GROMACS .gro file of C-alpha atoms in nm:
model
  422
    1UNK     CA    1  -0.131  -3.532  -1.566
    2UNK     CA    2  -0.148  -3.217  -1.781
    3UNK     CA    3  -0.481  -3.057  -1.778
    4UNK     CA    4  -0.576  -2.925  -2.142
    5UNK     CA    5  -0.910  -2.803  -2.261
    6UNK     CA    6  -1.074  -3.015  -2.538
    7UNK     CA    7  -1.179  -2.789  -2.815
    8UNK     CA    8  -1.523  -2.820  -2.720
    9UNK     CA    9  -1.547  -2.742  -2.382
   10UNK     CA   10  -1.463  -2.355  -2.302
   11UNK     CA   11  -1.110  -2.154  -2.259
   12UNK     CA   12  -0.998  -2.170  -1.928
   13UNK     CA   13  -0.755  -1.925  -1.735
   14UNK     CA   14  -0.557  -2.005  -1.447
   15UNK     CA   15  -0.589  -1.695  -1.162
   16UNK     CA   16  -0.299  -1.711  -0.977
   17UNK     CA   17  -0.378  -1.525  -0.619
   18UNK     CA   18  -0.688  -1.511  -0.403
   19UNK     CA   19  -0.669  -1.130  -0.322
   20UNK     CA   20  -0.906  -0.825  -0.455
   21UNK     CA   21  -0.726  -0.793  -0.796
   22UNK     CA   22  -0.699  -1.206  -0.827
   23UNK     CA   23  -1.042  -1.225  -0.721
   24UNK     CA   24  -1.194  -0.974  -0.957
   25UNK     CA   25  -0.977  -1.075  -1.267
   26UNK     CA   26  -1.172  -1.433  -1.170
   27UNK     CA   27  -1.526  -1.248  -1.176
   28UNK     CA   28  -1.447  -1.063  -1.480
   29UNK     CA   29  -1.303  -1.395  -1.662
   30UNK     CA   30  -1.686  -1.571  -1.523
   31UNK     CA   31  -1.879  -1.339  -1.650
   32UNK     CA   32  -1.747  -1.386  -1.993
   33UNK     CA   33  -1.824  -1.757  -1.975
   34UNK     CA   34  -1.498  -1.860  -1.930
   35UNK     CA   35  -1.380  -2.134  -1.682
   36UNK     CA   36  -1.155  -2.008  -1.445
   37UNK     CA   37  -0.924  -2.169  -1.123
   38UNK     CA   38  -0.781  -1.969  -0.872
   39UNK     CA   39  -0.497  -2.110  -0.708
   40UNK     CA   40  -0.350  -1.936  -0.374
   41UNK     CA   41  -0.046  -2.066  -0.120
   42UNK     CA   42  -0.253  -2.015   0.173
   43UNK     CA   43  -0.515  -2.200   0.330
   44UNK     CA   44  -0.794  -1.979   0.224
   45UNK     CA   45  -0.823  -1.644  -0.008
   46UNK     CA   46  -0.852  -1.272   0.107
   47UNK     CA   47  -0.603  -1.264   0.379
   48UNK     CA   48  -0.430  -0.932   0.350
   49UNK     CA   49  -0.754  -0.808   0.261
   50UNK     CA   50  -0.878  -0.956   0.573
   51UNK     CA   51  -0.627  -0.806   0.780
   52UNK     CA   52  -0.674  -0.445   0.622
   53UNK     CA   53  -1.026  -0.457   0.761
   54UNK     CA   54  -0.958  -0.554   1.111
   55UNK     CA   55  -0.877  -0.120   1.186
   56UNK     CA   56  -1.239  -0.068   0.942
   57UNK     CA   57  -1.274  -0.179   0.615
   58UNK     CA   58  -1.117   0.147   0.396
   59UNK     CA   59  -1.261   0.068   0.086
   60UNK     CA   60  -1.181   0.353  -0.148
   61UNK     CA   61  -1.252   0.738  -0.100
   62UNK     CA   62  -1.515   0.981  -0.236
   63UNK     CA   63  -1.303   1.318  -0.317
   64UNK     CA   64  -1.287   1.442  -0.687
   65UNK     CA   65  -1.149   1.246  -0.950
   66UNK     CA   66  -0.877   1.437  -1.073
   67UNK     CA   67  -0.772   1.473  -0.681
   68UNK     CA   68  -0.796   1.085  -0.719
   69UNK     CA   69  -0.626   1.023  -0.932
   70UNK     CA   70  -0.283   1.234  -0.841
   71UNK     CA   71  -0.296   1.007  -0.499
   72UNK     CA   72  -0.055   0.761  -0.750
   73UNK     CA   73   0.210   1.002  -0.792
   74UNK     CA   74   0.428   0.927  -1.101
   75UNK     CA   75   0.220   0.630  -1.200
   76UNK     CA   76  -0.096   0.889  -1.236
   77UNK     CA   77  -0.105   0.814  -1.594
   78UNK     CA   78  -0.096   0.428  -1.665
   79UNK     CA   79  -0.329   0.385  -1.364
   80UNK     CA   80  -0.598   0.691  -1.467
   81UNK     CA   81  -0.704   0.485  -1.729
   82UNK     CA   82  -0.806   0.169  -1.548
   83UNK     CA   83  -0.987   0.384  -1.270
   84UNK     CA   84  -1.205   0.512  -1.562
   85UNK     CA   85  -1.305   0.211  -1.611
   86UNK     CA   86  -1.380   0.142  -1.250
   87UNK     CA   87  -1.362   0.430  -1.032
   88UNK     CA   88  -1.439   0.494  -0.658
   89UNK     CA   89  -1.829   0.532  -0.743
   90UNK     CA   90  -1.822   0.191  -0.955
   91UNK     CA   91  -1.660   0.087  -0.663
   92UNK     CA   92  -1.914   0.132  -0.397
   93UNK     CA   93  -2.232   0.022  -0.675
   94UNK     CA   94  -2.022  -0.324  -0.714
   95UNK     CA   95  -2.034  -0.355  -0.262
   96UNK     CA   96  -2.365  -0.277  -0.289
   97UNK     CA   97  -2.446  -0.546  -0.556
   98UNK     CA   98  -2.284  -0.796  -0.312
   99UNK     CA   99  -2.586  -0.674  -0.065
  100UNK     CA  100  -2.339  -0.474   0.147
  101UNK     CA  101  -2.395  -0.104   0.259
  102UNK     CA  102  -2.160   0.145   0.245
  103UNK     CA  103  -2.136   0.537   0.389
  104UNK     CA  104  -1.875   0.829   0.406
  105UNK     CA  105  -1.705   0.886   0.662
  106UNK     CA  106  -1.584   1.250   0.808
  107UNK     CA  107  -1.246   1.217   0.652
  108UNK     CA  108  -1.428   1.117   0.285
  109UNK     CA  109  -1.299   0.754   0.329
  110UNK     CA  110  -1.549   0.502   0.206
  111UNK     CA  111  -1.668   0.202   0.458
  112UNK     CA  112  -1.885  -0.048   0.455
  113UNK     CA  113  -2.169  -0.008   0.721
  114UNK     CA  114  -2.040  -0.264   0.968
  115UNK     CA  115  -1.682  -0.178   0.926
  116UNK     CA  116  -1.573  -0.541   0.858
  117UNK     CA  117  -1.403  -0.723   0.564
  118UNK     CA  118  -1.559  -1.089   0.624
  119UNK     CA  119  -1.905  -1.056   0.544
  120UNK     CA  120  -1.808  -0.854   0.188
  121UNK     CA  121  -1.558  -1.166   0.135
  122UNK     CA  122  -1.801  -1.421   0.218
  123UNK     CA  123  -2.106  -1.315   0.033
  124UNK     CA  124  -1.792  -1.244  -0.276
  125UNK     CA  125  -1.714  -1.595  -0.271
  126UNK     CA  126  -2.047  -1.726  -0.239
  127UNK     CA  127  -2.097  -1.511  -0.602
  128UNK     CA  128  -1.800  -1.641  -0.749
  129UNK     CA  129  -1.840  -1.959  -0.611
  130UNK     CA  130  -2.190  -1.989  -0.810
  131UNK     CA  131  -2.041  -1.849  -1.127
  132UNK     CA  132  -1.829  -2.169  -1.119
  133UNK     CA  133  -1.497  -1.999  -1.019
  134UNK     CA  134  -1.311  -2.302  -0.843
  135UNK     CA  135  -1.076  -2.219  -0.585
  136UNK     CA  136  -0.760  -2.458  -0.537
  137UNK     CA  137  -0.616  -2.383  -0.179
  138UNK     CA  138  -0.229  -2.419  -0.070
  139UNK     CA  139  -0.114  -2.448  -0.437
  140UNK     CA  140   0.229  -2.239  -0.443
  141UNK     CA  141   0.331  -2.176  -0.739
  142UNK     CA  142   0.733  -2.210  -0.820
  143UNK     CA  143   0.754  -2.199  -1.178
  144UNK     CA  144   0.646  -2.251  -1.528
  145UNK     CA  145   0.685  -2.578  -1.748
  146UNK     CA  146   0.771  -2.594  -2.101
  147UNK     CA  147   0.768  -2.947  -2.188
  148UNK     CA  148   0.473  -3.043  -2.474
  149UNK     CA  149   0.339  -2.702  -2.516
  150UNK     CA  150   0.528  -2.522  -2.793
  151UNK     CA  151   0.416  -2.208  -2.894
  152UNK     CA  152   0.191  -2.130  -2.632
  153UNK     CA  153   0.128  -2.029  -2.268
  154UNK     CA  154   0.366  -2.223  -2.043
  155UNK     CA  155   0.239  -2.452  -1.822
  156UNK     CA  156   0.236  -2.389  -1.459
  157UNK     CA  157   0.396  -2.568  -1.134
  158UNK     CA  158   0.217  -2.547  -0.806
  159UNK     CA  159   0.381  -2.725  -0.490
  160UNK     CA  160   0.066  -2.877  -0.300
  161UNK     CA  161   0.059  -3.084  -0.007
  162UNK     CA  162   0.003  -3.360  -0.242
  163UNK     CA  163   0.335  -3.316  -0.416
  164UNK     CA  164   0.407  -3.096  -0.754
  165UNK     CA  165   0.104  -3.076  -0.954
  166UNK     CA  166   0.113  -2.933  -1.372
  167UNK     CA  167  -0.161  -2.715  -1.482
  168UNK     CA  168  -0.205  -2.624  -1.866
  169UNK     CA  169  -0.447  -2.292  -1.938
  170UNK     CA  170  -0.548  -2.154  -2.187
  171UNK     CA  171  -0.471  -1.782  -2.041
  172UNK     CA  172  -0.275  -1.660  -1.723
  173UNK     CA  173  -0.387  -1.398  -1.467
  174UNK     CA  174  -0.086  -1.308  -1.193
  175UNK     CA  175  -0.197  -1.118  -0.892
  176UNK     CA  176   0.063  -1.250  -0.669
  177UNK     CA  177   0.075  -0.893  -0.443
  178UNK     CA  178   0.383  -0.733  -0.365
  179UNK     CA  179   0.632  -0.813  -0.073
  180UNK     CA  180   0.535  -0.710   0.218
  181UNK     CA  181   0.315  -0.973   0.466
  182UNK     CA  182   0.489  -1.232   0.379
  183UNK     CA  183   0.304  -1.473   0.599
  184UNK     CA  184  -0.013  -1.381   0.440
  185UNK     CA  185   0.122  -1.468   0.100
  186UNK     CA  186   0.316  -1.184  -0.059
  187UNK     CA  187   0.598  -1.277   0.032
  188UNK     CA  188   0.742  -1.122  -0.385
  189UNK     CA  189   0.877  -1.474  -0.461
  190UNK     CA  190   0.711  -1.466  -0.832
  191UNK     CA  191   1.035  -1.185  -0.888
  192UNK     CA  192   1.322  -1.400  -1.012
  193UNK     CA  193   1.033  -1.635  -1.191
  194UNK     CA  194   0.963  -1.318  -1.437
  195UNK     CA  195   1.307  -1.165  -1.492
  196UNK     CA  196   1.429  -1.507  -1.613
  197UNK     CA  197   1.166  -1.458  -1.864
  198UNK     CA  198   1.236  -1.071  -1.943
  199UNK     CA  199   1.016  -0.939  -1.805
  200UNK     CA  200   1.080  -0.635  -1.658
  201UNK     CA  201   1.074  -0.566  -1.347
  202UNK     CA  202   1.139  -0.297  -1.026
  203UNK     CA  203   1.311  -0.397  -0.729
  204UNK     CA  204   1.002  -0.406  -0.443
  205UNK     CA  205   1.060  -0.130  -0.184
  206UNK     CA  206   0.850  -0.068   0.134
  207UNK     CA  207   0.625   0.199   0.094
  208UNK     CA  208   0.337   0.326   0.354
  209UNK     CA  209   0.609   0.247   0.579
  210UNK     CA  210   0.755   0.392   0.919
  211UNK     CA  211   1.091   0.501   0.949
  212UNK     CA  212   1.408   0.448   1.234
  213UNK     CA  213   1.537   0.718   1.434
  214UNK     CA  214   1.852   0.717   1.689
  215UNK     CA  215   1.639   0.817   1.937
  216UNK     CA  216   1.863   0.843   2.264
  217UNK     CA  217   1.779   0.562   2.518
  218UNK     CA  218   1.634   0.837   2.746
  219UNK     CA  219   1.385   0.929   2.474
  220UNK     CA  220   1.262   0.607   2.343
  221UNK     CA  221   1.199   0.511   2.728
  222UNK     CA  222   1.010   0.744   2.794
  223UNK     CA  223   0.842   0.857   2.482
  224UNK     CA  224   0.802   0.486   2.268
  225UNK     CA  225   0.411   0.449   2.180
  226UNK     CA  226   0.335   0.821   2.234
  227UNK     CA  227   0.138   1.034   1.947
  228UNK     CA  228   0.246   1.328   1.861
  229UNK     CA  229  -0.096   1.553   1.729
  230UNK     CA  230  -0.140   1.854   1.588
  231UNK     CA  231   0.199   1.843   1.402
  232UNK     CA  232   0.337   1.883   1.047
  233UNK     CA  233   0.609   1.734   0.845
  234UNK     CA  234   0.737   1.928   0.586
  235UNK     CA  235   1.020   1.830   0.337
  236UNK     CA  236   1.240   1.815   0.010
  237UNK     CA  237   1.246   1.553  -0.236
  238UNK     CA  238   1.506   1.369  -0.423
  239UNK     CA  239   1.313   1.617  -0.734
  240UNK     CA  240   1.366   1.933  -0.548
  241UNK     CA  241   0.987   1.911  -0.482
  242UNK     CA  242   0.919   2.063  -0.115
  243UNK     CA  243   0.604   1.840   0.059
  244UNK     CA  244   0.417   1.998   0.387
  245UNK     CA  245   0.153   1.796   0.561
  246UNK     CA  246  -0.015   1.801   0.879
  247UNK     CA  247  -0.147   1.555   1.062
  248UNK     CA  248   0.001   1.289   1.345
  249UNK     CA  249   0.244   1.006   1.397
  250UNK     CA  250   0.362   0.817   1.682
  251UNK     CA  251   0.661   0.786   1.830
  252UNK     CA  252   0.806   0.415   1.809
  253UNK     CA  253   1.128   0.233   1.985
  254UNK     CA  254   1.289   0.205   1.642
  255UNK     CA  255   1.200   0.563   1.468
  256UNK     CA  256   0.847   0.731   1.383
  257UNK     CA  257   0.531   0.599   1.226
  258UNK     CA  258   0.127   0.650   1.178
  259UNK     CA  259  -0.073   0.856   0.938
  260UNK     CA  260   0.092   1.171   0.856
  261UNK     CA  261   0.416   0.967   0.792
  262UNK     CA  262   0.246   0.679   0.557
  263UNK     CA  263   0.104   0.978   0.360
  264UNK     CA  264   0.492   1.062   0.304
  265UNK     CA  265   0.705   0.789   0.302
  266UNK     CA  266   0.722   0.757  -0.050
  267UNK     CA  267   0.941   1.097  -0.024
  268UNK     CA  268   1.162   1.021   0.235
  269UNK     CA  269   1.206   0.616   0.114
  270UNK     CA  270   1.312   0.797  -0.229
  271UNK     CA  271   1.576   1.041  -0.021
  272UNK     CA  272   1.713   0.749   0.168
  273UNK     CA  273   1.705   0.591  -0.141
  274UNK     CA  274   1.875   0.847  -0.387
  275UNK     CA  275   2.205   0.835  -0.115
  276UNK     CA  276   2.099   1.208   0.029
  277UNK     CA  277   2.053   1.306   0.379
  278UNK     CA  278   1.688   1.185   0.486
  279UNK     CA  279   1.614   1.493   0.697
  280UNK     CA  280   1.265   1.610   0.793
  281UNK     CA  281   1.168   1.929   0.958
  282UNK     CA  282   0.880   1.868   1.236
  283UNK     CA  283   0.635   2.170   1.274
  284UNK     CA  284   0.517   2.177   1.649
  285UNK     CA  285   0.298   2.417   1.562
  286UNK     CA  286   0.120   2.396   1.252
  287UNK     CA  287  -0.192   2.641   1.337
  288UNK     CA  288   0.053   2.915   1.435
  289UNK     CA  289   0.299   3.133   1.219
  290UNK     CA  290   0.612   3.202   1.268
  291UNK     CA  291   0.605   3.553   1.387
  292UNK     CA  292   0.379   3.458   1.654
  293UNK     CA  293   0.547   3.171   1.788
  294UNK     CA  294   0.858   3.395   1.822
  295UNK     CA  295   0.684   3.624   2.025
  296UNK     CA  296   0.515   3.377   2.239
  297UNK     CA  297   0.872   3.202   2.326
  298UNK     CA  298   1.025   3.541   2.383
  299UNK     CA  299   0.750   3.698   2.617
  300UNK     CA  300   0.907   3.730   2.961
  301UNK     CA  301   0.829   3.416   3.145
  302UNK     CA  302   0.913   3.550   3.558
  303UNK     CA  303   0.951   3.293   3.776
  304UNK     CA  304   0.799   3.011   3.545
  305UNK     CA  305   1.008   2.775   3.414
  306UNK     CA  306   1.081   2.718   3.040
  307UNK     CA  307   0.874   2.435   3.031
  308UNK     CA  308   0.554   2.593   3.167
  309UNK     CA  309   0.633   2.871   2.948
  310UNK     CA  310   0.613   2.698   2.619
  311UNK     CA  311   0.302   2.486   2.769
  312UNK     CA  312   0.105   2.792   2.839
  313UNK     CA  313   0.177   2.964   2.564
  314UNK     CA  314   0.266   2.717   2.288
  315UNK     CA  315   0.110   2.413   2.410
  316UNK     CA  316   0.433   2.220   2.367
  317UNK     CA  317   0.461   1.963   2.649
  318UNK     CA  318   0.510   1.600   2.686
  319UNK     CA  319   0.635   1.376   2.365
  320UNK     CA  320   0.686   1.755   2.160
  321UNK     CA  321   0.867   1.929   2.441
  322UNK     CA  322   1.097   1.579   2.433
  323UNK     CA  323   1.146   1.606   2.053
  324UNK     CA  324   1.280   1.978   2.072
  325UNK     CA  325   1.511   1.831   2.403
  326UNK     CA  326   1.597   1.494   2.170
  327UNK     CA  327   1.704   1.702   1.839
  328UNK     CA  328   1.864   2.036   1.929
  329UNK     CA  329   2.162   2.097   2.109
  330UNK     CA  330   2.131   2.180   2.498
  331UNK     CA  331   2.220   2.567   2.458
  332UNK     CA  332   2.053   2.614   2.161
  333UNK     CA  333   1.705   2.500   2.404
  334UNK     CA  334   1.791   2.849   2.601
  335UNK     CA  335   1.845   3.073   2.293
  336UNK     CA  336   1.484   3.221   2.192
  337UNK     CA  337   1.532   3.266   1.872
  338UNK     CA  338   1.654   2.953   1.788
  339UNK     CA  339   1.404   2.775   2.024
  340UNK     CA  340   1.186   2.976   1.838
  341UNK     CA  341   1.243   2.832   1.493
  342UNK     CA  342   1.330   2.505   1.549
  343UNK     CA  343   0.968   2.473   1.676
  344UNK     CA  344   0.852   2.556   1.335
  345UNK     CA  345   1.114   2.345   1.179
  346UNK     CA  346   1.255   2.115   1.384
  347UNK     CA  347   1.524   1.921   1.189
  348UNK     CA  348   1.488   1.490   1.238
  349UNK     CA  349   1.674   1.282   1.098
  350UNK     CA  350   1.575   0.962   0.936
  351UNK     CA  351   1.770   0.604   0.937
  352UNK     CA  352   1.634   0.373   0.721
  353UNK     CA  353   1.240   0.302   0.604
  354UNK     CA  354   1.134  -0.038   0.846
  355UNK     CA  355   1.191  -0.384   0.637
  356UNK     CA  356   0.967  -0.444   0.346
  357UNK     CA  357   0.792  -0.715   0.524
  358UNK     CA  358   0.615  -0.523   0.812
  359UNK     CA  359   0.530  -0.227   0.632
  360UNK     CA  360   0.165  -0.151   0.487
  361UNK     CA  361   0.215  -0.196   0.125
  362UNK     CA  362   0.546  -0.232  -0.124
  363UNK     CA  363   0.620  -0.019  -0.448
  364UNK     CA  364   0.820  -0.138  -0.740
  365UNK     CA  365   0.658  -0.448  -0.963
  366UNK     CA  366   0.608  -0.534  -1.282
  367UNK     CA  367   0.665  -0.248  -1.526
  368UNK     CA  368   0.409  -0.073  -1.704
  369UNK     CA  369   0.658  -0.082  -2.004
  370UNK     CA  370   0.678  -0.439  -1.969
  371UNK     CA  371   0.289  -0.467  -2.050
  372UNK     CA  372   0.027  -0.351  -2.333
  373UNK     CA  373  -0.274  -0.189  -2.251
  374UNK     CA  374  -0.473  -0.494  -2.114
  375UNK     CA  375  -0.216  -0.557  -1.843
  376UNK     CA  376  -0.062  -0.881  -2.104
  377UNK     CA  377   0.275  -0.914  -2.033
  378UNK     CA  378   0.478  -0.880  -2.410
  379UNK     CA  379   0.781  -1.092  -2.349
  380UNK     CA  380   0.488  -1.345  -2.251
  381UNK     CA  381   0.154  -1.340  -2.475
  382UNK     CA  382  -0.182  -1.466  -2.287
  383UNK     CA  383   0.006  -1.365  -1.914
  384UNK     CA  384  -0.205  -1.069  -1.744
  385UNK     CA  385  -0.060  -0.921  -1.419
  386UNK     CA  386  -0.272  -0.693  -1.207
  387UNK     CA  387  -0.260  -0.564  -0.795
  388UNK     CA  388  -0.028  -0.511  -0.575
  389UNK     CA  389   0.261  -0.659  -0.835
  390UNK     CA  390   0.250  -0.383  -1.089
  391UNK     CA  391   0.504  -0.103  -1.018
  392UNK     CA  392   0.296   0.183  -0.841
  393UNK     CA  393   0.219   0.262  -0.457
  394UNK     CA  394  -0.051   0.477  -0.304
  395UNK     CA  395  -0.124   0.609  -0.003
  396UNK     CA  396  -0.376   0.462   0.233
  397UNK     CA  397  -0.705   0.591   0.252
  398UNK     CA  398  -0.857   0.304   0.050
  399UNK     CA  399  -0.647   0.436  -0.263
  400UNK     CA  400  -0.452   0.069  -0.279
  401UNK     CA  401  -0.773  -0.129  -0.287
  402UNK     CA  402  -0.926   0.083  -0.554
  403UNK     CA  403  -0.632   0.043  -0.797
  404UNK     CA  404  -0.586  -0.377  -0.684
  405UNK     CA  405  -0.985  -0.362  -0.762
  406UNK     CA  406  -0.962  -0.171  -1.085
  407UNK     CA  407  -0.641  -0.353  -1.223
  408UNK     CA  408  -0.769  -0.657  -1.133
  409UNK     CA  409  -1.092  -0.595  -1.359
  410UNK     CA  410  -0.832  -0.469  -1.641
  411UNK     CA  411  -0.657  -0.788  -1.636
  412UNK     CA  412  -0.979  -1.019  -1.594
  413UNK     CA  413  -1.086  -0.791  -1.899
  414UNK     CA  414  -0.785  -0.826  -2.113
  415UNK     CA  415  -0.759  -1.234  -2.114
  416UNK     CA  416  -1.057  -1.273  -2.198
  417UNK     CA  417  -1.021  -1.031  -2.494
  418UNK     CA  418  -0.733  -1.176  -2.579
  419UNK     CA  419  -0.870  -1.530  -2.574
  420UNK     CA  420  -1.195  -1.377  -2.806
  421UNK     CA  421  -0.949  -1.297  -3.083
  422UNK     CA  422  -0.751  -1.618  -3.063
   0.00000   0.00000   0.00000
């Protein structure tokens, strides 16, 4: 049976996804006195979330604003005004009103005390739960209904194990995530369900993703699972925009991943991407110049073998010595000078970006063109949309939480002005 408010009880919005953004539009919507649902596929809420906090519970980070705020790249502008509203500071006060410490780490990442994910969740839902949030469990939703409500927000269709339920609300919140997890729940089936309606939206693309190389069967036996430290990966972009970063990765069987090539993917997926030539240059030695690695490589070695040679001097050995083997030609390893500079910029070439499923986090989403200023979808008045499912990316270092936190609270925000104004 259809589920519709009488006039006199209050409005009621249907959340639709139990991760940060779903769960703080919910708090928001609470708050306001308004009834809310949340309805999730899985069996229980917070599961990506859950699974971000099994390495440490990144929360958010505690550089600058302005520094911030450029972490979202070309969405820097629609997102810098929702992380006014709630920024990394606002952040931390709200763990700490759920009676959870947090500290800085050495890095400026921000963690709770205990590292963990569950006990924030748990006392979370315990607070919602008392604010008279209900949560509806495995309740997919596949669509929207039309029938007997003219003029108004669209009724929803969940699958259940019970069969196909209806659900009339007064206001929507989507915070479906993007598409990568699927079997955590964002798995970006909501896509076709909003282009049929207009809505515009980006094709989802891995991003904090690693990336295949043709290694050569000899290197990837040897070398698969191996970090490469003290390195740097520098860069062109589709723009003309040249990117330098040090840091590590790791070597994989498929290509390269880790840290340092999260923090860039975003650049090379938009090479691949833009039909060019996805070619990094490695720097084997970031804390040395050029002039002086030159010198090193070209200081008589004696009786010491080229290998010791750059060891001793260089401290290339192992996984970095196999790189320089793995991506220049054999007599080009003998020739100084161009030993020499390929150490500082050693070319590797890049496949593909891994499938949007295994990777950290996807771009792409709803537009911000396709929304007002409250995150309310135009071509559908009283629908919100906040996380993971808008069109931006960040890197990690608790950047993606802050914005699913802060667009969440935007969204949350937004219905129920929207609802005030009827």
């Amino acid at each position: 049976m259809p589920l519709s408010p009488s006039p006199a009880s209050p409005p009621t919005v249907a959340v639709i996804g139990g991760g940060p953004a779903g769960l703080m539009a919910a708090e928001a919507l609470a708050g306001a006195g308004i009834a809310v649902d949340v309805y999730d596929a899985m069996p229980s809420v917070g599961r990506k979330f859950l699974m971000a906090g099994k390495g440490g519970m990144n929360l958010t980070h505690s550089e600058p604003a302005e520094r911030f705020v450029g972490r979202y790249g070309k969405r820097a502008a629609q997102l810098a005004p929702l992380l006014e509203r709630f920024d990394a500071a606002a952040l931390r006060a709200w763990v700490h009103g759920l009676g959870i410490d947090t500290f800085v780490g050495s890095s400026g990442r921000v963690f709770p005390t205990d590292m963990k994910a569950a006990p924030m969740l748990r006392a979370w839902l315990h607070r919602l739960r008392e604010s008279g949030v209900r949560l509806h469990m495995r309740h997919r939703w596949i669509g929207w209904d039309d029938a007997d409500t003219p003029g108004s927000v669209p009724a929803l269709r969940f699958a259940t194990p019970d069969g196909e339920r209806r659900v009339a609300a007064d206001a929507i919140v989507l915070a479906l995530g993007g598409g990568s997890w699927a079997r955590l729940g964002s798995d970006g089936a909501w896509v076709p369900l909003l282009a049929a309606r207009g809505v515009e939206v980006a094709p989802l693309r891995p991003a904090n993703c690693g990336f295949d190389v043709a290694w050569s069967e000899h290197f990837r036996a040897r070398f698969a699972g191996q970090p490469v430290k003290t390195v740097a990966i520098g860069l062109t972009d589709a723009d003309g925009n040249a990117h330098y970063r040090q840091g590590e990765f790791v070597v994989t069987e498929s290509g390269i991943e880790g840290s340092l090539v999260y923090a860039l993917s975003a650049p090379m997926r938009d090479l691949l991407d833009a039909g060019q030539e996805g070619t990094i240059v490695l720097d084997l030695a970031p804390d040395m110049d050029a002039a002086r690695v030159a010198a090193d490589v070209t200081r008589p070695r004696g009786a010491r073998s080229l290998s010791s040679h750059l060891q001793s001097r260089l401290g290339i050995a192992g996984v970095k010595a196999g790189l320089l083997r793995e991506c220049l030609a054999k007599e080009a390893v003998q020739e100084p000078a161009r030993l020499a500079a390929a150490i500082k910029a050693l070319p590797l070439r890049l496949a593909r970006p891994r499938p949007i499923d295994e990777v950290i986090s996807s771009a792409g989403g709803v537009t911000f063109d396709a929304m007002d200023s409250r995150l309310m979808l135009s071509a559908m008045p009283g629908v919100f949309c906040a996380g993971e499912m808008l069109d931006w990316e960040a890197p990690t270092g608790g950047y993606l939480l802050t914005a699913c936190f802060a667009s969440g609270l935007a969204a949350g925000r937004g219905a129920a002005q929207w609802l005030a104004r009827g």
